[in-house]
Structures are given as structure tokens and as C-alpha cells.
mmCIF file with all atom_site columns, C-alpha atoms in Angstrom:
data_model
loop_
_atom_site.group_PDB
_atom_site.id
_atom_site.type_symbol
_atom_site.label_atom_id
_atom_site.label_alt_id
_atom_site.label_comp_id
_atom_site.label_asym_id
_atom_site.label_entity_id
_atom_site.label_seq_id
_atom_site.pdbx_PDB_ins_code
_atom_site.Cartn_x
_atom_site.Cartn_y
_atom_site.Cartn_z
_atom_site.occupancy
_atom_site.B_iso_or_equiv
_atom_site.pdbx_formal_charge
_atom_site.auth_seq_id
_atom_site.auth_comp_id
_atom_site.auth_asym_id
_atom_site.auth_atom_id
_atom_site.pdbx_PDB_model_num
ATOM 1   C CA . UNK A 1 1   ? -86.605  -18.991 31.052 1.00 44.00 ? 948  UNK A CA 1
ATOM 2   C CA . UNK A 1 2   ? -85.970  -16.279 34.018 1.00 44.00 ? 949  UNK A CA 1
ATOM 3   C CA . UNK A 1 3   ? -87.783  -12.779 33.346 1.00 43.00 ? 950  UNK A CA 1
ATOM 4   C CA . UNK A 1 4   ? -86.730  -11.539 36.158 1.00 42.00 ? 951  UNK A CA 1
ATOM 5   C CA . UNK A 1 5   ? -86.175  -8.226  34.552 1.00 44.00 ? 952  UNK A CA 1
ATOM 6   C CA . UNK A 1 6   ? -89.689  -7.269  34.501 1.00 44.00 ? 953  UNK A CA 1
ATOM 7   C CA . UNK A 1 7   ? -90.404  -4.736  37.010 1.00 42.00 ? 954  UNK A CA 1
ATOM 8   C CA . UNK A 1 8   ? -93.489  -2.802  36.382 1.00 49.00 ? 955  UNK A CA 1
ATOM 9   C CA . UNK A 1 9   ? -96.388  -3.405  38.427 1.00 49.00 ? 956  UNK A CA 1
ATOM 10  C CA . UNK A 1 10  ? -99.486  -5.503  36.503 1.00 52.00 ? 957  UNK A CA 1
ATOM 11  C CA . UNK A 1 11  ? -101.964 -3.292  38.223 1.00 47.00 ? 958  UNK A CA 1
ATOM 12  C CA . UNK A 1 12  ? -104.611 -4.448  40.676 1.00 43.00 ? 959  UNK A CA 1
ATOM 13  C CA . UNK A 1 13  ? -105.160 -7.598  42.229 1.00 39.00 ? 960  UNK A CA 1
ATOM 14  C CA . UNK A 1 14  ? -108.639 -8.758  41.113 1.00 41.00 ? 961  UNK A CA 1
ATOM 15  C CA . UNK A 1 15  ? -109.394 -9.637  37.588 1.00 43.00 ? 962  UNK A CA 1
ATOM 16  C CA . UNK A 1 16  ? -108.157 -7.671  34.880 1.00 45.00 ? 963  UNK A CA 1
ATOM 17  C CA . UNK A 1 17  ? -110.174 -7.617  31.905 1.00 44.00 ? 964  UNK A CA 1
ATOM 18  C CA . UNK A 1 18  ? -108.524 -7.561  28.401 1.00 41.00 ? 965  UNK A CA 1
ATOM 19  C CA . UNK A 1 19  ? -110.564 -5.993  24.964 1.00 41.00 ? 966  UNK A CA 1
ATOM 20  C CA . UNK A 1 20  ? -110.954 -7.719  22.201 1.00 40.00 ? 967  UNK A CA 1
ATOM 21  C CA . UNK A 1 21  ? -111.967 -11.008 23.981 1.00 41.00 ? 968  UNK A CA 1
ATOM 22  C CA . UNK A 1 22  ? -115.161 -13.054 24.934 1.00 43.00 ? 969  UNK A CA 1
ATOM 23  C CA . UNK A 1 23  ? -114.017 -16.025 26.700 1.00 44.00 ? 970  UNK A CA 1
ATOM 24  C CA . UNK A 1 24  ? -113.093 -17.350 30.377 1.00 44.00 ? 971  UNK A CA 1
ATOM 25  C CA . UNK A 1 25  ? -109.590 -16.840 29.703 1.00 59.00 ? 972  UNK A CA 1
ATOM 26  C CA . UNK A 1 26  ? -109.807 -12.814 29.284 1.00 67.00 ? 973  UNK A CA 1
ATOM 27  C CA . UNK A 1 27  ? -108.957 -12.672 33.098 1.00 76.00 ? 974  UNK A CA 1
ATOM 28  C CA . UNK A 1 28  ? -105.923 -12.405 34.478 1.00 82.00 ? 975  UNK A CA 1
ATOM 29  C CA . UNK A 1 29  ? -104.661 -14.187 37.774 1.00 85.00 ? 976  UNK A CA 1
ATOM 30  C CA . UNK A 1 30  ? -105.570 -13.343 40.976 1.00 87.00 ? 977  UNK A CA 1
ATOM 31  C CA . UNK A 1 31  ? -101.948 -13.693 41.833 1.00 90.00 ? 978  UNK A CA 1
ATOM 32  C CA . UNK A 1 32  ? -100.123 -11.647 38.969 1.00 91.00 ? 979  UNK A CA 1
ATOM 33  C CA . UNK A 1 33  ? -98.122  -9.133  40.064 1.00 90.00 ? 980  UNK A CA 1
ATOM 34  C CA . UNK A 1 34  ? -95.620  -7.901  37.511 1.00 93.00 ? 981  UNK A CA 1
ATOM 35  C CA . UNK A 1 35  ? -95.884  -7.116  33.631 1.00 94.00 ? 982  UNK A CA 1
ATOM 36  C CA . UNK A 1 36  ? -93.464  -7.037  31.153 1.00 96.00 ? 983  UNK A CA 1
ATOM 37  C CA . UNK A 1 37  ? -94.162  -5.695  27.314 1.00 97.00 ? 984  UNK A CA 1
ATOM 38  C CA . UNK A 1 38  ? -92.512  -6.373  24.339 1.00 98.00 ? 985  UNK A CA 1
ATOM 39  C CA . UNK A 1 39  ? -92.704  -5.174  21.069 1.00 96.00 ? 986  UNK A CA 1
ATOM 40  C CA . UNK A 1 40  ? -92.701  -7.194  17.602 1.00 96.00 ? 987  UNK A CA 1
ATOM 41  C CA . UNK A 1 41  ? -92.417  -5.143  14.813 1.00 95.00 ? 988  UNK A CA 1
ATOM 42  C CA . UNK A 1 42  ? -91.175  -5.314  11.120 1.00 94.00 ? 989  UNK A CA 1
ATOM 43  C CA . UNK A 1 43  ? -91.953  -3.966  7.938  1.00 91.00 ? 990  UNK A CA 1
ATOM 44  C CA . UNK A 1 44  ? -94.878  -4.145  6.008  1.00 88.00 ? 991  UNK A CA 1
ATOM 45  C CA . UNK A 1 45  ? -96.718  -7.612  5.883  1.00 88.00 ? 992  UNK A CA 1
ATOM 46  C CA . UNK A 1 46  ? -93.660  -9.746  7.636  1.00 94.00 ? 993  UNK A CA 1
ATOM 47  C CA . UNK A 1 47  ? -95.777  -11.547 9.823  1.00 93.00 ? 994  UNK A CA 1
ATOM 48  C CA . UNK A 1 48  ? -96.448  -9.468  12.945 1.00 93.00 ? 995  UNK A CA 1
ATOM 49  C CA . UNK A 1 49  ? -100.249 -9.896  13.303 1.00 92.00 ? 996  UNK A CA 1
ATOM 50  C CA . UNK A 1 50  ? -99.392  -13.320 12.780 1.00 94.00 ? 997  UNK A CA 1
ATOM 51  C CA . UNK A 1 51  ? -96.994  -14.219 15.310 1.00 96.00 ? 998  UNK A CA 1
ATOM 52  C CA . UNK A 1 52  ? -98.604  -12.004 18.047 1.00 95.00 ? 999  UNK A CA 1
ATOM 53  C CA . UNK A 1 53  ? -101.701 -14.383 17.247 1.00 94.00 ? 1000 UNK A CA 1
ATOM 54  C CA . UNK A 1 54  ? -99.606  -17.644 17.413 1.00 96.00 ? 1001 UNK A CA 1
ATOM 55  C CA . UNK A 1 55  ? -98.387  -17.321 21.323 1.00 96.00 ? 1002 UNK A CA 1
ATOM 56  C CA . UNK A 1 56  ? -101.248 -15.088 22.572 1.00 95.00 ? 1003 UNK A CA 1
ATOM 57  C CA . UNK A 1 57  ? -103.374 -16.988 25.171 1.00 94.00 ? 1004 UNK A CA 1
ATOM 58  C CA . UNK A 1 58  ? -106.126 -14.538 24.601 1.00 92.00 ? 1005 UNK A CA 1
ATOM 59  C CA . UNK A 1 59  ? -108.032 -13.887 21.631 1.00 88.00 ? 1006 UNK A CA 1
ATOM 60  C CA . UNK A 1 60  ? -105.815 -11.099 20.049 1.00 84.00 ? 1007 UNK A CA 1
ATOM 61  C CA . UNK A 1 61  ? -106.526 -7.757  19.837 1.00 82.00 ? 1008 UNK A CA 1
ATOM 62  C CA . UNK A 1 62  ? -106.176 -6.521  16.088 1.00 62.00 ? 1009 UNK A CA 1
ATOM 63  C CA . UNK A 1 63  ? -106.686 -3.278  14.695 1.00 60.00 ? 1010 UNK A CA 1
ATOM 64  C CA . UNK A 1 64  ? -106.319 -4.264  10.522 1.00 49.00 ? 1011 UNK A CA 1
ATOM 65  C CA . UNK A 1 65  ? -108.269 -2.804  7.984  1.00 47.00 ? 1012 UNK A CA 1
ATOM 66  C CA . UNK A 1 66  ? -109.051 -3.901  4.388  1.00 51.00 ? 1013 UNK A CA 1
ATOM 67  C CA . UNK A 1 67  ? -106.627 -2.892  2.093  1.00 42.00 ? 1014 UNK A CA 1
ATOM 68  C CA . UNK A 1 68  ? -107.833 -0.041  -0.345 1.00 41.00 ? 1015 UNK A CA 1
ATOM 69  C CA . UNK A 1 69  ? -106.727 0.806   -4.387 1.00 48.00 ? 1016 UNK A CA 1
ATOM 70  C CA . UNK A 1 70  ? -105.889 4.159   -2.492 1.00 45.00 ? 1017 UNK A CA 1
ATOM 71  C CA . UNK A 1 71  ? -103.301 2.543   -0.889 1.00 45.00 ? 1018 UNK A CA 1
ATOM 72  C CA . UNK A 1 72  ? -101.588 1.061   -4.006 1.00 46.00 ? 1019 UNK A CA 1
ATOM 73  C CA . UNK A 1 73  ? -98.771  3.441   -4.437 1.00 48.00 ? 1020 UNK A CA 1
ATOM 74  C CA . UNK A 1 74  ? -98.193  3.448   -1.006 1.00 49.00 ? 1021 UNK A CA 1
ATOM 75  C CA . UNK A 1 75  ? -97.727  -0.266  0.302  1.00 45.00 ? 1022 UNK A CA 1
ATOM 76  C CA . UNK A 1 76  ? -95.013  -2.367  -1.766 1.00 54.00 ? 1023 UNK A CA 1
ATOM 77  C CA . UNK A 1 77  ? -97.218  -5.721  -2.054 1.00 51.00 ? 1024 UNK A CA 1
ATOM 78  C CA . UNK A 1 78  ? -94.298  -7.625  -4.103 1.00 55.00 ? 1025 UNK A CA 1
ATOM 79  C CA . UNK A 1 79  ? -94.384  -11.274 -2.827 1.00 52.00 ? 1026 UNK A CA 1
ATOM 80  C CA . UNK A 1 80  ? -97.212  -10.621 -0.713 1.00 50.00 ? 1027 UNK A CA 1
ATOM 81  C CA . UNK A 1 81  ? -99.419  -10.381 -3.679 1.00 51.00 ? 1028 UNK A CA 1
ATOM 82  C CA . UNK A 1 82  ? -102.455 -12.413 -1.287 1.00 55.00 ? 1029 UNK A CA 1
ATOM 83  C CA . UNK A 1 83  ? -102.905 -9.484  1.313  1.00 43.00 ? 1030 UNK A CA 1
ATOM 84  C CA . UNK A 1 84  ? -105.957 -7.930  1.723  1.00 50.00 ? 1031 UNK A CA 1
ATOM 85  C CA . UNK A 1 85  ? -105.823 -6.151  5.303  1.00 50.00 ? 1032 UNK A CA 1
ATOM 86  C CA . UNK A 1 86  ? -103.031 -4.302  7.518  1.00 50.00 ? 1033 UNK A CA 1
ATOM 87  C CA . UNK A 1 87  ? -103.113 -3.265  10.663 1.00 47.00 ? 1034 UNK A CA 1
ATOM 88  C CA . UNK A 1 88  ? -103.719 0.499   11.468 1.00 48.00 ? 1035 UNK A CA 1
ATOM 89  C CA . UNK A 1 89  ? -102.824 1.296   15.003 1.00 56.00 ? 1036 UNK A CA 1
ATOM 90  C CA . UNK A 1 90  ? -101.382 -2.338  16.547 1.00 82.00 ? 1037 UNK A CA 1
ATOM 91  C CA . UNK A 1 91  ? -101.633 -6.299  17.569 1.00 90.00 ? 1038 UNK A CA 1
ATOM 92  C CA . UNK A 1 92  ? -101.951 -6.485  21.244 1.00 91.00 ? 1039 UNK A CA 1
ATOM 93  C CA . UNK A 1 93  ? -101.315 -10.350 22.969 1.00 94.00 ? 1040 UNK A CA 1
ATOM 94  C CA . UNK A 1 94  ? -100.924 -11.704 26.282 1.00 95.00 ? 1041 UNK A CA 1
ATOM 95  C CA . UNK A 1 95  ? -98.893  -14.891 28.144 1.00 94.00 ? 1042 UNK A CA 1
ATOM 96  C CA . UNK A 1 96  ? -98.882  -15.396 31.543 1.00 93.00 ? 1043 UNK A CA 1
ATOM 97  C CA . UNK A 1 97  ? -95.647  -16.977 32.772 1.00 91.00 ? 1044 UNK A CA 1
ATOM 98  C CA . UNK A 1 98  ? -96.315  -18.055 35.977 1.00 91.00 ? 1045 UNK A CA 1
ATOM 99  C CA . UNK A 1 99  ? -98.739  -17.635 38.657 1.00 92.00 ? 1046 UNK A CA 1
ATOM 100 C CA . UNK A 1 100 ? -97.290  -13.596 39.168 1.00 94.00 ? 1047 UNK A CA 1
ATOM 101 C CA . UNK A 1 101 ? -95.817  -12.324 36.338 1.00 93.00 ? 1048 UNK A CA 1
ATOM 102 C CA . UNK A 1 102 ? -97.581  -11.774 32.742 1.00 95.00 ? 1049 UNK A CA 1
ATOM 103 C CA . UNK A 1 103 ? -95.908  -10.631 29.324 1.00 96.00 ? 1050 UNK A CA 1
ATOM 104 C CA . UNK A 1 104 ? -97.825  -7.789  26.585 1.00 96.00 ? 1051 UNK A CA 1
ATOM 105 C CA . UNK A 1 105 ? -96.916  -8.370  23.454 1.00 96.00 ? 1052 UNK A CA 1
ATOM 106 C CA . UNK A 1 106 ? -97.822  -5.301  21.164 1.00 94.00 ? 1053 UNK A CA 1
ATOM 107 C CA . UNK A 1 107 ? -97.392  -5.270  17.078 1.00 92.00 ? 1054 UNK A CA 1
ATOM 108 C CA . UNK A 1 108 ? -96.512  -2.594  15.527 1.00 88.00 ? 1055 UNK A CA 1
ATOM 109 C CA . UNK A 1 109 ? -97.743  -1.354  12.536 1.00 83.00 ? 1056 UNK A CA 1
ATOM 110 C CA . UNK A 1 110 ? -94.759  -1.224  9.442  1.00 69.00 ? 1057 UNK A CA 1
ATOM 111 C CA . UNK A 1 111 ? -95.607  1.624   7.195  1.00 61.00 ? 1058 UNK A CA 1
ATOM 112 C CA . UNK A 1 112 ? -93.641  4.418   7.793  1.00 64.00 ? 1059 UNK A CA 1
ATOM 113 C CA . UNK A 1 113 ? -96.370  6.535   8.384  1.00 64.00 ? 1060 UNK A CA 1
ATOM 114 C CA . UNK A 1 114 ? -96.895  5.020   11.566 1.00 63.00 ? 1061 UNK A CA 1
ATOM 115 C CA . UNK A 1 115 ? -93.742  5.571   13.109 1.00 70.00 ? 1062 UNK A CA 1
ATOM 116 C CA . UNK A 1 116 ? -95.286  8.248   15.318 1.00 75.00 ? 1063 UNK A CA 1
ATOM 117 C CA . UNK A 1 117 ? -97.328  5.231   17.584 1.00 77.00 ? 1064 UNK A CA 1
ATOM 118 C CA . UNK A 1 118 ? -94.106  3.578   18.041 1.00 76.00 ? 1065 UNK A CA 1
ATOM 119 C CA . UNK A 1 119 ? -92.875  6.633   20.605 1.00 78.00 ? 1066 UNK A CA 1
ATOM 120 C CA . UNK A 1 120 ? -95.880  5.858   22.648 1.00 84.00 ? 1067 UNK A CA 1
ATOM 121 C CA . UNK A 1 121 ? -95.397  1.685   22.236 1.00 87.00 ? 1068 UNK A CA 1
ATOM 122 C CA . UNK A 1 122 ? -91.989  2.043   23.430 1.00 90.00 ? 1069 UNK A CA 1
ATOM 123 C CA . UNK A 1 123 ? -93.079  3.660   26.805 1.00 91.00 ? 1070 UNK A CA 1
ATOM 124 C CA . UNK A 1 124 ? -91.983  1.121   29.172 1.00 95.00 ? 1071 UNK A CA 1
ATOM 125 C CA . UNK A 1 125 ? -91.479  -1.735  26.561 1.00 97.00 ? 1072 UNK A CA 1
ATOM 126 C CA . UNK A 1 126 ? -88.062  -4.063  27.296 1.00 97.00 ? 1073 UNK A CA 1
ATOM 127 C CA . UNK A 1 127 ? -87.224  -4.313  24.002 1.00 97.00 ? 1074 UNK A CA 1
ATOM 128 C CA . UNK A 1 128 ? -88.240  -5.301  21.036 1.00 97.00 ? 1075 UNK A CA 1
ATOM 129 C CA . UNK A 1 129 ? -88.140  -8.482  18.282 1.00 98.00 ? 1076 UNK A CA 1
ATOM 130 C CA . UNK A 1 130 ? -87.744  -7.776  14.519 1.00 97.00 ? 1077 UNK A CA 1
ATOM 131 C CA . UNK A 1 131 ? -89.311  -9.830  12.126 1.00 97.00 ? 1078 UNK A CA 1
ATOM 132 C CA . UNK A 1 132 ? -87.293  -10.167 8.867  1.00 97.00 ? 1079 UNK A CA 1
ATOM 133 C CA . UNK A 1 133 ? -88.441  -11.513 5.387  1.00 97.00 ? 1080 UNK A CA 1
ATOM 134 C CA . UNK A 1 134 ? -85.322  -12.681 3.362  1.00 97.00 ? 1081 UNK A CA 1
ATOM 135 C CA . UNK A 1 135 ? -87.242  -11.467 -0.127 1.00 95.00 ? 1082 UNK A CA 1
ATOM 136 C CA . UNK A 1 136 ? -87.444  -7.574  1.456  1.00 95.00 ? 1083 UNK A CA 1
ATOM 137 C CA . UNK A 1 137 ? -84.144  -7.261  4.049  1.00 96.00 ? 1084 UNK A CA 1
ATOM 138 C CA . UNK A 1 138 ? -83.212  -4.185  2.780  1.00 95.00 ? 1085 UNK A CA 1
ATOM 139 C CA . UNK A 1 139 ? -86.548  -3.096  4.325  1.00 94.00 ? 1086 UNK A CA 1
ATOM 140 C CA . UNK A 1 140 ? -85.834  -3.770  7.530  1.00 95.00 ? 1087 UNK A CA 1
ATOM 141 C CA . UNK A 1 141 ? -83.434  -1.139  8.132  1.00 95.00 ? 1088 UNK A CA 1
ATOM 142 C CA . UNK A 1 142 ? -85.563  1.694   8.656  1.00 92.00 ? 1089 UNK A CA 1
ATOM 143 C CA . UNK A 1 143 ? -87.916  -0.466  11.130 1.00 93.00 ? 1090 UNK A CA 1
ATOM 144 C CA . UNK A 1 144 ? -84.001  -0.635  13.109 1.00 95.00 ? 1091 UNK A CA 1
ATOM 145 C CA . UNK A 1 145 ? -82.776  2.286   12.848 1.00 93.00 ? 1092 UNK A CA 1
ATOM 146 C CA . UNK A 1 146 ? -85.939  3.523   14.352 1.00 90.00 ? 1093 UNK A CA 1
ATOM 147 C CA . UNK A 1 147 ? -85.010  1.522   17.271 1.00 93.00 ? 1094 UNK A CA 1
ATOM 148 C CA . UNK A 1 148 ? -81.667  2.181   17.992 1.00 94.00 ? 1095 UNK A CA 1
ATOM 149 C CA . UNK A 1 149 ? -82.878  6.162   17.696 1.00 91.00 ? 1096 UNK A CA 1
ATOM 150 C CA . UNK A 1 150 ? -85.422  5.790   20.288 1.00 90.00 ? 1097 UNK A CA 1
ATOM 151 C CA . UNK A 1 151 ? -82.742  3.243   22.779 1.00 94.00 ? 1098 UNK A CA 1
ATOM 152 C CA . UNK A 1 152 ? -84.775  0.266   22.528 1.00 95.00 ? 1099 UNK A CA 1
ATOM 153 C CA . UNK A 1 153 ? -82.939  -2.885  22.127 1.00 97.00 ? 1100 UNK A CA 1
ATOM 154 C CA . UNK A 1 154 ? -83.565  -5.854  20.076 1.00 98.00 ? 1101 UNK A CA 1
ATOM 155 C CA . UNK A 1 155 ? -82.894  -8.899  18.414 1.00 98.00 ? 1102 UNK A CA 1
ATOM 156 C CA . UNK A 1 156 ? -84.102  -10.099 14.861 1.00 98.00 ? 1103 UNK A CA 1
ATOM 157 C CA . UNK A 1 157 ? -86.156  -13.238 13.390 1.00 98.00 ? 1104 UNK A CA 1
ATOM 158 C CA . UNK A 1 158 ? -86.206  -13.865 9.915  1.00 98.00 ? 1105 UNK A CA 1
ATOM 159 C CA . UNK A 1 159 ? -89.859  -15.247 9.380  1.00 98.00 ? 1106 UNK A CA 1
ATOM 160 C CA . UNK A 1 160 ? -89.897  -18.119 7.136  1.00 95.00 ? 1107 UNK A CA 1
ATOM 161 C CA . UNK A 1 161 ? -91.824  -17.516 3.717  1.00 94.00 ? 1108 UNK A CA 1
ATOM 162 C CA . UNK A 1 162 ? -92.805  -20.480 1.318  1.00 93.00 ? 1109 UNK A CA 1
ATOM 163 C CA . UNK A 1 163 ? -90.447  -19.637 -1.850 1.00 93.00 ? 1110 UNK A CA 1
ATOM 164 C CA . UNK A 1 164 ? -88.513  -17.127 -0.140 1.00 95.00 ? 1111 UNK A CA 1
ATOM 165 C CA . UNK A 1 165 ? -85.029  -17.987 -0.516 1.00 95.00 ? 1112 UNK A CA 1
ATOM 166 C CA . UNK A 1 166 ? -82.836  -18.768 2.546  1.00 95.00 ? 1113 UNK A CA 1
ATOM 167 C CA . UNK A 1 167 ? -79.286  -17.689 3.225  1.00 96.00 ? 1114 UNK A CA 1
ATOM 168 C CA . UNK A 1 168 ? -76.400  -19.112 5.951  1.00 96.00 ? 1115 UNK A CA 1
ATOM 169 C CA . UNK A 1 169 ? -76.831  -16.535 9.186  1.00 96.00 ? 1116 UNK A CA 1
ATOM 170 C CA . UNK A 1 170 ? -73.382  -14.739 8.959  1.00 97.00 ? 1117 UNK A CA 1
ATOM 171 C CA . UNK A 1 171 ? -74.643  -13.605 5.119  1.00 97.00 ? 1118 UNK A CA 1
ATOM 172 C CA . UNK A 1 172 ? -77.955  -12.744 6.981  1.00 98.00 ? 1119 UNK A CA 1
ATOM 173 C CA . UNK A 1 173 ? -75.782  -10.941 9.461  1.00 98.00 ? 1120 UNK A CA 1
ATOM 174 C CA . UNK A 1 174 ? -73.631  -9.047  7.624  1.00 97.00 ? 1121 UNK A CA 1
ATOM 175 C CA . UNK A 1 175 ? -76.412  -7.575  5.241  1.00 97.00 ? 1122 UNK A CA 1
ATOM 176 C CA . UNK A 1 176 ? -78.597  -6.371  8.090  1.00 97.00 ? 1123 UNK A CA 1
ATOM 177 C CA . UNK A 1 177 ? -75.120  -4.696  9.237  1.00 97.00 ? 1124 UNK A CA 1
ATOM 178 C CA . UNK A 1 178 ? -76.119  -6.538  12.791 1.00 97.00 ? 1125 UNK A CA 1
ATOM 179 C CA . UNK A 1 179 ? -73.780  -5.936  15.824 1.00 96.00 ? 1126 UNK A CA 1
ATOM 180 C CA . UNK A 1 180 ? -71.759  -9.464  16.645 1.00 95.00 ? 1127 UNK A CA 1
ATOM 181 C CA . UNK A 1 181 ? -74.138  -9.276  20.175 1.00 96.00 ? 1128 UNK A CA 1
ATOM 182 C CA . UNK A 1 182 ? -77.554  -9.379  18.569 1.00 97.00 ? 1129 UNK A CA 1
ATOM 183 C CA . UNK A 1 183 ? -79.892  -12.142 18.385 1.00 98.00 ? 1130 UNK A CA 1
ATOM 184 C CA . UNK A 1 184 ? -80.351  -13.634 15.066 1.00 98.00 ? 1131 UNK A CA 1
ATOM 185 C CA . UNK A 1 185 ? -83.019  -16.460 14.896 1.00 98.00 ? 1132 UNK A CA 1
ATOM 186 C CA . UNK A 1 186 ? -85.283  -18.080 12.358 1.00 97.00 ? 1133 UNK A CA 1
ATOM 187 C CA . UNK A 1 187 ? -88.761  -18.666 12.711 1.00 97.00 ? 1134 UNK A CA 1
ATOM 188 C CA . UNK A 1 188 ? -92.033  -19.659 11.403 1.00 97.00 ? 1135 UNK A CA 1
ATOM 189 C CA . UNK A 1 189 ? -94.704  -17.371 12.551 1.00 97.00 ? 1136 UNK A CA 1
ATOM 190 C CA . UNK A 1 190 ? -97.417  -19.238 12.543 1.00 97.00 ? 1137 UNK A CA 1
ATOM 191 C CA . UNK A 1 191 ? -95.796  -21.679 14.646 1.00 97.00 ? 1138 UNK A CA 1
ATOM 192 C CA . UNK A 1 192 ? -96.334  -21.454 18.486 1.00 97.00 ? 1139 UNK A CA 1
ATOM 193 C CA . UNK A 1 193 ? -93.348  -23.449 19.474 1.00 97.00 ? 1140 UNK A CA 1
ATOM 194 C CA . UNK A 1 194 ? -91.177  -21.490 17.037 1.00 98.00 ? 1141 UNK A CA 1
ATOM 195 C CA . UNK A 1 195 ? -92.319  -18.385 17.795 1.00 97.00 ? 1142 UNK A CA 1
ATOM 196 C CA . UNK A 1 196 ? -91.730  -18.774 21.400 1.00 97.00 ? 1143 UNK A CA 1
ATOM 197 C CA . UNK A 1 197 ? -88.234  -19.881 20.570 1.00 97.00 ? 1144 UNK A CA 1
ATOM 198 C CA . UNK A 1 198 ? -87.539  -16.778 18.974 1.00 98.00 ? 1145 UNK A CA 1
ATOM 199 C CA . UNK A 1 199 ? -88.789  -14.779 21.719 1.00 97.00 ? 1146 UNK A CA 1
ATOM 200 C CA . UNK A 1 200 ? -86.522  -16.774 24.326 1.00 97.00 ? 1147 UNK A CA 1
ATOM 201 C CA . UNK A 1 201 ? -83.862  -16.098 21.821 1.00 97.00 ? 1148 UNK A CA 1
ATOM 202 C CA . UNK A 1 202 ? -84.728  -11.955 22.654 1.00 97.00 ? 1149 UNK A CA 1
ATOM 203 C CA . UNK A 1 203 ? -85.318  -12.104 26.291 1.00 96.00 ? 1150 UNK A CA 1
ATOM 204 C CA . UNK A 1 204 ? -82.324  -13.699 27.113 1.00 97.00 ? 1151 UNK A CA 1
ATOM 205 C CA . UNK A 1 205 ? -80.507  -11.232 25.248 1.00 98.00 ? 1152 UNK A CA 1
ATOM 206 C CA . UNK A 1 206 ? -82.220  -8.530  27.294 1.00 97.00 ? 1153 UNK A CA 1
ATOM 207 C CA . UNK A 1 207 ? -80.889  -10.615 30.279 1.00 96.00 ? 1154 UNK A CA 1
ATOM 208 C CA . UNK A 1 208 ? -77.107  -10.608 29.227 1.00 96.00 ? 1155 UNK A CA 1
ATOM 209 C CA . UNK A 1 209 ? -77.821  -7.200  28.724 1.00 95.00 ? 1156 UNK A CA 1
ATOM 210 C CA . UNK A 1 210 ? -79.497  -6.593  32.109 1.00 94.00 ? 1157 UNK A CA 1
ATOM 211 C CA . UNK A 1 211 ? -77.004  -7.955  33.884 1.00 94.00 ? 1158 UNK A CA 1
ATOM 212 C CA . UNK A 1 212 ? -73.723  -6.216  32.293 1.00 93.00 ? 1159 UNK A CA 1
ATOM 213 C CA . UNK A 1 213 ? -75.319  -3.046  33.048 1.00 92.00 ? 1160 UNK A CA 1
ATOM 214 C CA . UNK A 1 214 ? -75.944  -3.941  36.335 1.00 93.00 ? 1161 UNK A CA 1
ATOM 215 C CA . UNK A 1 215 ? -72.903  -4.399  37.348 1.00 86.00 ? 1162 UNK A CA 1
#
């Protein structure tokens, strides 16, 4: 896996320290020279907090508050009847990738009245991975549209739900209206090893991508 697209400097070269951490590993490399960011975003309770926790090396930094009876009529909870916090502001992860070049991974927040932090989030982010619950799909199109307004591209994961019921790709496909060049992956979020399949799945997209506009 080449990310050879990143390009923005990682900032100095001495340790780095990272909030939200209390460990050994909240350093980064000596040697790291380039960052990339991503984004992972989705719509309410599909899994983002989780999958930025499954591949981060670091402790994660979350921002997720307890859920309130204020909140009620605001956040559909249908099929995620167990949830008792969302995040507020964003999940932020880190994976370093070789001995000079690290990856961000930031979470968005799904409500819609958050969509004003994803401006800022995008600033300098690559693209950006969609988790997709097969129970809620229709609710991923604002979380896309979003995207494609602010330029950002992406590729989709449907996150695998006990119960939720599962569909051939091309049906998946067609009812997220996806263009025949975007990513389309499952994945189980709390998996590491599937999680970081699904973010290959993106970044070589991004690559293809890279490389037709370059020349």
C-alpha cells in the first residue's frame, strides 16, 4: 500500500505529542516527515467512533457526550436502541506507516447540525470513507452529498450490523445512486484487519484518482 500522495509536512522533527493519550506510544517518530488525513464519517451512530478506535495506534481522541431526553426528537435511535453517547465535535486517530510518513484519521460527527465542523475537517483532508448501515441507507445521502458539495472524494463501507439485513453490492450500488468508479466495501468496524481493508479499498481509489489527474 503506496501513499505516496501525501504531501503535507508532519511538522517538526522531535516528538510530537498527541491529546487524549497517556502512554509511550503518544510520540511520534523522530523520522516522520509527511502526514496525510482522512476523514470517516457517516450518519448518526454507523460506527465512526468505533472504527477510528479499531486502527488507531494511540489511545483515541473522543469528544462523545451522554445522550440526553432533550435530544429525543432530534436523533433517530431506530435499531440503535443501546446508545447512550455521541460524539459532539469529532474522533481523532493516528497510524504511522512507515518510519516517515503518518496518517490522521478524524470522525466526524453525523447529525446534521454539525455539518458546519466538516468545512474546517476537510481543510487539507485526501478524502474521505463513508460508513453505511444497510437498516438506514437512505441516510447516507445527505452525509454524500455534503461531500461531493465541498469536492472531497470518497468511497463507501457498509458497516456490518448483527440483524441488519445484507444485500448483493450492485443493489447496494444502485440505491446509494454510486458512480461505477467508487469504492464499495464491507466491513466490520470493530475489526482492525477489516477496517484497514476498507481503508486500502479508499486510498487506492484516491491513487487511481491521483494519477489520472496527473497526467
Amino acid at each position: 500500500m503506496d501513499f505516496a500522495l501525501a504531501s503535507e509536512p508532519a511538522g517538526p522533527a522531535g516528538p510530537e505529542p498527541v491529546p487524549g493519550t497517556g502512554d509511550g506510544e503518544l510520540y511520534l517518530r523522530r523520522s516522520v516527515r509527511t502526514a496525510a488525513k482522512l476523514l470517516v464519517v457517516g450518519h448518526f451512530a454507523v460506527g465512526k467512533t468505533t472504527f477510528v478506535g479499531s486502527l488507531s495506534e494511540i489511545r483515541p481522541l473522543r469528544t462523545e457526550e451522554t445522550m440526553t431526553q432533550a435530544g429525543a426528537g432530534v436523533d433517530d435511535l431506530a435499531g440503535t436502541e443501546g446508545k447512550t453517547t455521541t460524539t459532539v465535535a469529532m474522533d481523532f486517530g493516528r497510524l504511522t506507516l512507515s518510519d516517515s510518513l503518518v496518517l490522521y484519521l478524524f470522525g466526524a460527527p453525523g447529525q446534521q447540525r454539525f455539518t458546519r465542523l466538516w468545512q474546517d475537517m476537510t481543510q487539507g483532508a485526501l478524502g474521505a470513507l463513508v460508513l453505511a448501515d444497510t437498516r438506514r441507507l437512505e441516510q447516507s445521502f445527505d452525509v454524500m452529498g455534503l461531500l461531493e458539495e465541498l469536492g472531497l472524494p470518497y468511497g463507501v463501507a457498509v458497516n456490518h450490523f448483527d440483524g441488519a439485513p445484507v444485500h448483493p453490492e450492485e443493489e447496494i450500488r444502485e440505491a446509494l445512486d454510486l458512480l461505477p468508479e467508487t469504492p464499495l466495501v464491507t466491513c466490520d468496524a470493530r475489526d482492525r484487519v477489516s477496517s484497514t481493508r476498507a481503508l486500502i479499498a479508499l486510498v487506492e481509489y484516491l491513487q487511481r484518482r491521483t494519477a489520472r489527474e496527473n497526467a
